[in-house]
Short mmCIF file of C-alpha atoms in Angstrom, two decimals:
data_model
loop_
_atom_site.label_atom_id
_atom_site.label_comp_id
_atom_site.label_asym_id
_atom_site.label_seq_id
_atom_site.Cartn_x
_atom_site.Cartn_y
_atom_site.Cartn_z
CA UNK Z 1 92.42 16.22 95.78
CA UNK Z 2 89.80 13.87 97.33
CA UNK Z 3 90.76 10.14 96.96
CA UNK Z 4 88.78 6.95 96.15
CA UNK Z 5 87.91 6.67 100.37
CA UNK Z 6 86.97 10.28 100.53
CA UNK Z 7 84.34 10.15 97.47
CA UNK Z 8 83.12 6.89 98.62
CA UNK Z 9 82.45 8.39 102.14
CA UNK Z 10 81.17 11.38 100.53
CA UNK Z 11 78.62 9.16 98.52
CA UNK Z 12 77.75 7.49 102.01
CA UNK Z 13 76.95 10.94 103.42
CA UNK Z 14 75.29 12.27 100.61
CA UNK Z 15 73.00 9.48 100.42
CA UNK Z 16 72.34 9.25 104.29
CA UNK Z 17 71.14 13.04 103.46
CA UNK Z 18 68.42 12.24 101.09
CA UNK Z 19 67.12 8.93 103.56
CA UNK Z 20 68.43 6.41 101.04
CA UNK Z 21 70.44 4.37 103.68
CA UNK Z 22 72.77 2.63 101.54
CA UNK Z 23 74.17 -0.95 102.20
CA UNK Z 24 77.64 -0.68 103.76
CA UNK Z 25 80.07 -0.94 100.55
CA UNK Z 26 81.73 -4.42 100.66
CA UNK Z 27 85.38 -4.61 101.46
CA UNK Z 28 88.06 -4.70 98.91
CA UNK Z 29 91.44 -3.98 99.06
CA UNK Z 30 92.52 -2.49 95.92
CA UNK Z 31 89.46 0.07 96.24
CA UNK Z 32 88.40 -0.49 92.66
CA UNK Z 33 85.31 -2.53 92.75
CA UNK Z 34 84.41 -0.91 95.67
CA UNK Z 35 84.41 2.63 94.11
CA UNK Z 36 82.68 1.28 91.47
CA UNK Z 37 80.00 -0.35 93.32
CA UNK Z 38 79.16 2.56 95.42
CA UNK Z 39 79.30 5.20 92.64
CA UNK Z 40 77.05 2.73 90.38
CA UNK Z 41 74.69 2.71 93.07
CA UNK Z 42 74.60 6.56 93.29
CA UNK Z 43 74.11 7.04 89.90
CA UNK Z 44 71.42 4.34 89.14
CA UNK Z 45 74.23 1.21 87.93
CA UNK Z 46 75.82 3.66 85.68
CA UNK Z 47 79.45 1.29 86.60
CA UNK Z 48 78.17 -1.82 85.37
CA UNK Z 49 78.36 -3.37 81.88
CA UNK Z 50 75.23 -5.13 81.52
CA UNK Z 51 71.41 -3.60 80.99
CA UNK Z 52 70.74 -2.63 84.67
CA UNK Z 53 68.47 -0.43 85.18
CA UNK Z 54 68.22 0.38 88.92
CA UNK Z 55 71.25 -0.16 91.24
CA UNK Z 56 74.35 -2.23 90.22
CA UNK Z 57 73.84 -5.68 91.48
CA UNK Z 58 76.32 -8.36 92.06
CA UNK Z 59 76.18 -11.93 90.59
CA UNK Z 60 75.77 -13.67 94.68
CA UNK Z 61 72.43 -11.41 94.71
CA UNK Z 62 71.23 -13.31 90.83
CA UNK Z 63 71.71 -16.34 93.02
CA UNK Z 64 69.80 -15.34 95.91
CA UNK Z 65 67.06 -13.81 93.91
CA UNK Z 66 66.59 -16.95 92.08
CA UNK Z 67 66.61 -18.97 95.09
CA UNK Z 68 63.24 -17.52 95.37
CA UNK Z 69 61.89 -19.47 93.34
CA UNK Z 70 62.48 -23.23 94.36
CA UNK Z 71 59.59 -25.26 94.37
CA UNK Z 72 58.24 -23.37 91.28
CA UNK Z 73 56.27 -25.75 89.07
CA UNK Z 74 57.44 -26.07 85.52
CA UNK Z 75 54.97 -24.41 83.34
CA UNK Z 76 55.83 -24.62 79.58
CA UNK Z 77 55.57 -20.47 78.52
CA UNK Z 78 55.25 -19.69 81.77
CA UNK Z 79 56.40 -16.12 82.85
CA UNK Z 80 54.34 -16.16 86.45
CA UNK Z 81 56.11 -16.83 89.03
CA UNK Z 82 52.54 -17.81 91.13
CA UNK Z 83 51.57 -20.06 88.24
CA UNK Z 84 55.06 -21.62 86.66
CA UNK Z 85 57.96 -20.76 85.10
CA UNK Z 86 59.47 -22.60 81.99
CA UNK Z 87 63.50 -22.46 81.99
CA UNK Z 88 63.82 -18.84 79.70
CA UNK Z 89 61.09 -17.27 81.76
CA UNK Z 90 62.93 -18.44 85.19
CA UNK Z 91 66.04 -16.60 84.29
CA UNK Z 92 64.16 -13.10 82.50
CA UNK Z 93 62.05 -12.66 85.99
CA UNK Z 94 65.23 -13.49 88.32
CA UNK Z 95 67.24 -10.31 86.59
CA UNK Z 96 63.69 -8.11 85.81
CA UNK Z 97 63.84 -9.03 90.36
CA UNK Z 98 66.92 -7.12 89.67
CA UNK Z 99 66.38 -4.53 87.65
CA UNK Z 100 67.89 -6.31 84.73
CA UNK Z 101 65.95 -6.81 81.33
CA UNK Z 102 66.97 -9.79 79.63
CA UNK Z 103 64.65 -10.94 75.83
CA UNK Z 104 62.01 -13.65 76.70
CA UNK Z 105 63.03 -16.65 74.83
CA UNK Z 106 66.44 -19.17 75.42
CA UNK Z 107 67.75 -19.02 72.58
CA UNK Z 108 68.02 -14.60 72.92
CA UNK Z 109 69.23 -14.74 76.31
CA UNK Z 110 71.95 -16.94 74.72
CA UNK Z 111 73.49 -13.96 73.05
CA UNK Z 112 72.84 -11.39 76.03
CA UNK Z 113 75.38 -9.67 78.56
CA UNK Z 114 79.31 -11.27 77.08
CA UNK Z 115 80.37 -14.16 76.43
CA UNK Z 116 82.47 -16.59 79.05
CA UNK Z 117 85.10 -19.01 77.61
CA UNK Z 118 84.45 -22.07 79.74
CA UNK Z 119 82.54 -23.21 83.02
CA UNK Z 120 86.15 -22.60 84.41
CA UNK Z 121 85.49 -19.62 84.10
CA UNK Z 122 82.11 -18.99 85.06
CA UNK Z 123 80.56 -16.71 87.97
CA UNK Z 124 77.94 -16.89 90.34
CA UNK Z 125 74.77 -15.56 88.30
CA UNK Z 126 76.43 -16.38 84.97
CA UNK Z 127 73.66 -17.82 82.22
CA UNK Z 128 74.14 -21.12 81.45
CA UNK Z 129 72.57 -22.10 77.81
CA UNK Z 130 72.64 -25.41 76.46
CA UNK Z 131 72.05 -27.25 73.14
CA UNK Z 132 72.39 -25.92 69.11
CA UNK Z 133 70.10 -24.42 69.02
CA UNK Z 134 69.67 -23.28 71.89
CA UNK Z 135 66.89 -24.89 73.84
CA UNK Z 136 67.42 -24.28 77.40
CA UNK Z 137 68.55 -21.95 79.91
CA UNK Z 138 69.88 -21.59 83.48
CA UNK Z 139 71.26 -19.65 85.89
CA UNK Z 140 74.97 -20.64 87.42
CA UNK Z 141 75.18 -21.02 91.19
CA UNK Z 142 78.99 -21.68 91.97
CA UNK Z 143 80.90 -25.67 91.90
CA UNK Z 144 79.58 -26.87 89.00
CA UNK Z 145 75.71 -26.45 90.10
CA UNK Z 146 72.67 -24.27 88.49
CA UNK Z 147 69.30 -23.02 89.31
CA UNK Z 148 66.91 -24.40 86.02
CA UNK Z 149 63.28 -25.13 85.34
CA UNK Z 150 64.12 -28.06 83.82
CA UNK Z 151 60.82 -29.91 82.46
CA UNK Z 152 57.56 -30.30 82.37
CA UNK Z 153 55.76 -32.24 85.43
CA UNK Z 154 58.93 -31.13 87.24
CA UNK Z 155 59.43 -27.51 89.27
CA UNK Z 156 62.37 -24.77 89.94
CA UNK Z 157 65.61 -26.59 91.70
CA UNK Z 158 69.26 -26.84 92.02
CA UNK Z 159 71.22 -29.11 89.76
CA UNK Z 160 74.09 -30.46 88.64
CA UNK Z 161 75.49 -28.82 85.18
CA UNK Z 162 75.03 -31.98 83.54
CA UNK Z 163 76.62 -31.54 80.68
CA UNK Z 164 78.99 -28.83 78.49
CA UNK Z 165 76.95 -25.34 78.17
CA UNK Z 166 76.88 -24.32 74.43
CA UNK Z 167 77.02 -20.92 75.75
CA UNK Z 168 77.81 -18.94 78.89
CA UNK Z 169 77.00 -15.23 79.34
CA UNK Z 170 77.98 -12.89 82.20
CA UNK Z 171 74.86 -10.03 82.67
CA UNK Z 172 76.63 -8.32 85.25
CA UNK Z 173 80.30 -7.06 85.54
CA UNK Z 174 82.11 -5.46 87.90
CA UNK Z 175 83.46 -2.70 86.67
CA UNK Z 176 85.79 0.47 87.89
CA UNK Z 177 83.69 3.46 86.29
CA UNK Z 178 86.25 6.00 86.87
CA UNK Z 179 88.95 3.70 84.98
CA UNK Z 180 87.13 3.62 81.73
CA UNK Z 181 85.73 6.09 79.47
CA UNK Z 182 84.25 4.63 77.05
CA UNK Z 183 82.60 0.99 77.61
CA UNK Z 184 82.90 -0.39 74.45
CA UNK Z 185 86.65 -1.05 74.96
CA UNK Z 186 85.37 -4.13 77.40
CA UNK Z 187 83.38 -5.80 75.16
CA UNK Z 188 84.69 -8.63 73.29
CA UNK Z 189 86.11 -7.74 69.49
CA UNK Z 190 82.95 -9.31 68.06
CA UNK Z 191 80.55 -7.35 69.97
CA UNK Z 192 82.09 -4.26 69.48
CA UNK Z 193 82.43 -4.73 65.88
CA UNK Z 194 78.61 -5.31 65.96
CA UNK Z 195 77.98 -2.07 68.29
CA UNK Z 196 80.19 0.07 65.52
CA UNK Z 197 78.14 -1.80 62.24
CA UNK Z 198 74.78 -0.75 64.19
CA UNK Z 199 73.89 -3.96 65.65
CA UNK Z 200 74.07 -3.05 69.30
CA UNK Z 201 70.88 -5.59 70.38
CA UNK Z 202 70.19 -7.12 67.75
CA UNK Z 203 70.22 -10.97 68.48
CA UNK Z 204 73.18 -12.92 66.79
CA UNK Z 205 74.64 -9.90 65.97
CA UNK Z 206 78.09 -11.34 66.08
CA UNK Z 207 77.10 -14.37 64.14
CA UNK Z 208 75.66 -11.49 61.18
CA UNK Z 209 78.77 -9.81 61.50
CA UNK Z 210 81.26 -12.26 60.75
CA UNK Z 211 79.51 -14.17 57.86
CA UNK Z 212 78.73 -10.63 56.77
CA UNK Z 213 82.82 -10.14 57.00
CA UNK Z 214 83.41 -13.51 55.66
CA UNK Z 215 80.92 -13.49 52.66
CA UNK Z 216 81.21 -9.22 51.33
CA UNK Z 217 77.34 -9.04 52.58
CA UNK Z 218 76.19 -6.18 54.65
CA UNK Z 219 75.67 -7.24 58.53
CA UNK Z 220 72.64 -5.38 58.31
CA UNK Z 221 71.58 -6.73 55.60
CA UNK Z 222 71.67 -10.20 56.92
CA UNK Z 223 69.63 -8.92 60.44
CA UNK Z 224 66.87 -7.57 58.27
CA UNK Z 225 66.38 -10.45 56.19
CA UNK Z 226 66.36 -12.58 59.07
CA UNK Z 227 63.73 -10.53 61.25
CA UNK Z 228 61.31 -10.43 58.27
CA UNK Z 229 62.15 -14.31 57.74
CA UNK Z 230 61.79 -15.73 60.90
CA UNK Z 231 61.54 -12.60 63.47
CA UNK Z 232 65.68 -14.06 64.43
CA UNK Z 233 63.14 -17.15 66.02
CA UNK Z 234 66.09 -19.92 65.12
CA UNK Z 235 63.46 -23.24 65.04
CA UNK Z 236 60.85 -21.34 62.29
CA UNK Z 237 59.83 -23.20 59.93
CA UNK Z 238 57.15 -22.17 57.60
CA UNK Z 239 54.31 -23.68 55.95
CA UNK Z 240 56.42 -24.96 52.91
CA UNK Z 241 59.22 -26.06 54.96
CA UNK Z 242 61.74 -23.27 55.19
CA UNK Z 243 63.65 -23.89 58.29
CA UNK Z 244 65.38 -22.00 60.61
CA UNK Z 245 66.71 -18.52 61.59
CA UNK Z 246 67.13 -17.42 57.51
CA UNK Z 247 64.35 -19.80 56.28
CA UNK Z 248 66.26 -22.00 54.46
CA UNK Z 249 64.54 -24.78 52.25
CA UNK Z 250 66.40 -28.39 52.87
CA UNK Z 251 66.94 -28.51 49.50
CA UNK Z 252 68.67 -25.05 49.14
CA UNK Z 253 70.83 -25.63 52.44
CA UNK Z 254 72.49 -28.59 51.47
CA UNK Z 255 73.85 -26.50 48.16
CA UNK Z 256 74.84 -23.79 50.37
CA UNK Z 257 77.36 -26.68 52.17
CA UNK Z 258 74.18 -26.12 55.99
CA UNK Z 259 74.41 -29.39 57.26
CA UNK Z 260 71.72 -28.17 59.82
CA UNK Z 261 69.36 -24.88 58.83
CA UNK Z 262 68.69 -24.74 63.08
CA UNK Z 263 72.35 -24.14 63.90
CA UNK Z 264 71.90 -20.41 63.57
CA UNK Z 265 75.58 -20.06 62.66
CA UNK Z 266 75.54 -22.31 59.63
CA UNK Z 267 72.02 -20.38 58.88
CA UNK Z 268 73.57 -17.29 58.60
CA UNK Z 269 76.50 -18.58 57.22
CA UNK Z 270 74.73 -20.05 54.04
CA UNK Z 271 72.46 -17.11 53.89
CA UNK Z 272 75.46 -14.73 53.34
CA UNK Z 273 76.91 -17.05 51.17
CA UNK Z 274 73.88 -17.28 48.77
CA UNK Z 275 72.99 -12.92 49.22
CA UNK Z 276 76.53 -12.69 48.14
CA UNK Z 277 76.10 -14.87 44.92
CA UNK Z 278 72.41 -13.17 44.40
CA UNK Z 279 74.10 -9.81 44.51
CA UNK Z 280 76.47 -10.42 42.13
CA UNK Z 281 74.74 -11.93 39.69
CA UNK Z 282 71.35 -8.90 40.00
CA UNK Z 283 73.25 -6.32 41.07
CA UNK Z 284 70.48 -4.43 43.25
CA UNK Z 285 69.29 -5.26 46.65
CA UNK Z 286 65.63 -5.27 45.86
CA UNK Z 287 66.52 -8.01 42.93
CA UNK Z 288 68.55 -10.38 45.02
CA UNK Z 289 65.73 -10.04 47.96
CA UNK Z 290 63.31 -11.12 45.19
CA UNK Z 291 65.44 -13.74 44.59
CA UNK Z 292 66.28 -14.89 48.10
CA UNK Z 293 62.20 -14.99 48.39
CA UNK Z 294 61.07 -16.62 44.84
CA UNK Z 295 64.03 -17.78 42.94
CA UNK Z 296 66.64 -16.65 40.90
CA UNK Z 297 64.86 -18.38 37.68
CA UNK Z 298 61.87 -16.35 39.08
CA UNK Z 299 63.44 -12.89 38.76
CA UNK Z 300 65.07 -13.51 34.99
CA UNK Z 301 61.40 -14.89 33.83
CA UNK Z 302 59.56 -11.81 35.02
CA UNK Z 303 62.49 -9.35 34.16
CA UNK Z 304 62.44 -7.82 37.65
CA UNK Z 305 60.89 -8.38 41.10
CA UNK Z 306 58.20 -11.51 40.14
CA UNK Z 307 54.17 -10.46 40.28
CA UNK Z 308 53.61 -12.86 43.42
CA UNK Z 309 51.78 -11.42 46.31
CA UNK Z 310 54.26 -12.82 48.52
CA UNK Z 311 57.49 -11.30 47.15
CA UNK Z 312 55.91 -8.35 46.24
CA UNK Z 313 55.22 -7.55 50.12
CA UNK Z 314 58.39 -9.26 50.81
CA UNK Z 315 60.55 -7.13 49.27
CA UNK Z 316 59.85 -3.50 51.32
CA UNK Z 317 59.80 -5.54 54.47
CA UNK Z 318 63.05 -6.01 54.08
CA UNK Z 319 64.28 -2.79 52.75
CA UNK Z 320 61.83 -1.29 56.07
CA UNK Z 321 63.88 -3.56 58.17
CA UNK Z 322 67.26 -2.57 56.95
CA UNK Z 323 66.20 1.11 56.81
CA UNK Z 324 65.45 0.67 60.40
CA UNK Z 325 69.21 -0.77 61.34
CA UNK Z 326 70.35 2.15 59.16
CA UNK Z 327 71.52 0.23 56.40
#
């Protein structure tokens, strides 16, 4: 039977066939990451947790890659690397360098890859997220230092992590492939659970699961009605005031015990808490929706879903969104 040297010096050989001329694999005693490495990189990052695309890439190479980019002038929105870069758009093109695809915006990139208990703990190439919500990102260099677009009128450089992250997310694992079958077993409990409810992507998916656990309201549910309220966007707020993630008015968040409608974990919290209460007392999901959207006085008046324009749309938008999570 061939062992773990003999497959990766097959891999070497194979690959030195077809012209690819590999990196030499890194040394490691145990042979585990190394197998890993150089069958991920045969079979296009297949060994990695994480959403690589191309080969599996290390968290020292997210460091170099984004070392690229010193001197790059802060441009609020910006996503081009030859005009500016704002913090979230920094950290998307230093992993899209990489084959990675991370979502666009802080506050999503907050809730990519797994979660890291403490700067302790963090890696090389770990994102580091601060503020509630969250309103910045950057990208963790080693010794309590980061790579950040901080402001604007300033440009791409390395800094001190001045104060506690909020949140701290490892993209890229190392990970033996051959030792594990099935990937979900490494995720954290609360990401799995949201992989097996149908979640798998869909931003604060843990947060929907829990208060979804907490409150008797579907998960799914709670993603829909937060996609068609705010499109998950945590700092909405709409044209009558509704505020945050689940579009909460002030009024109606400070009966639902939200001290802050922005904290998307008291959002979702109080939403679940007052879809549970709607459901009760209407007994159908298209009733409580019309509800959540015009009022529970609104719905007992009219008998049914009320004649407004607005929660007449509103209504099938969410029941298309929750379709579409398979709810």
């Amino acid at each position: 039977m061939m062992g773990v040297s003999g497959v990766i010096a097959r891999i070497s050989e194979l690959k030195e066939q077809l012209g690819l001329n590999p990196q030499p694999p890194a040394t490691d005693p145990a042979g585990g990451s190394t197998f890993a490495s150089a069958l991920a990189d045969a079979t296009g990052g297949a060994g990695r947790t994480g959403s690589a695309t191309g080969s599996a890439r290390s968290g020292s190479e997210v460091v170099e890659a984004a070392k690229k980019y010193l001197g790059t002038p802060y441009v609020f929105g910006g996503t081009d690397p030859d005009k500016g870069l704002d913090c979230s758009g920094l950290v998307q093109q230093v992993y899209e360098d990489l084959g990675v695809k991370l979502p666009r915006n802080s506050w999503q990139q907050a809730t990519a890859g797994r979660p890291v208990a403490s700067l302790a703990d963090a890696k090389p190439g770990d994102v580091l997220a601060f503020d509630a919500p969250v309103d910045h990102v950057a990208i963790y260099i080693g010794d309590d230092k980061m790579i950040a677009a901080p402001k604007p009128g300033d440009h791409v450089k390395i800094q001190s992590v001045y104060e506690k992250p909020t949140h701290i997310r490892r993209i890229l694992d190392d990970v033996p492939t051959a030792a594990v079958q099935d990937m979900s077993s490494l995720r954290p409990a609360g990401l799995r659970g949201a992989a097996a409810g149908g979640l798998a992507g869909v931003p604060y998916a843990d947060l929907f699961m829990q208060a979804g656990a907490k409150h008797n309201v579907s998960p799914k549910l709670l993603a829909a009605v937060a996609k068609v309220e705010s499109g998950y966007d945590p700092k909405a707020v709409s044209k009558v005031g509704a505020q945050g993630l689940m579009q909460l008015m002030p009024s109606t968040a400070r009966g639902l015990g939200v001290d802050d409608a922005f904290d998307p974990a008291q959002a979702v919290d109080g939403a679940a808490k007052m879809l549970h209460g709607l459901l009760k007392e209407f007994k159908t999901v298209p009733l409580a929706l019309a509800a959540y959207n015009a009022g529970g006085g609104a719905v007992h008046k009219y008998g049914g879903i009320p004649p407004f324009e607005e929660t007449q749309a509103y209504v099938p938008k969410v029941q298309k969104a929750l379709a579409a999570l398979g709810g």
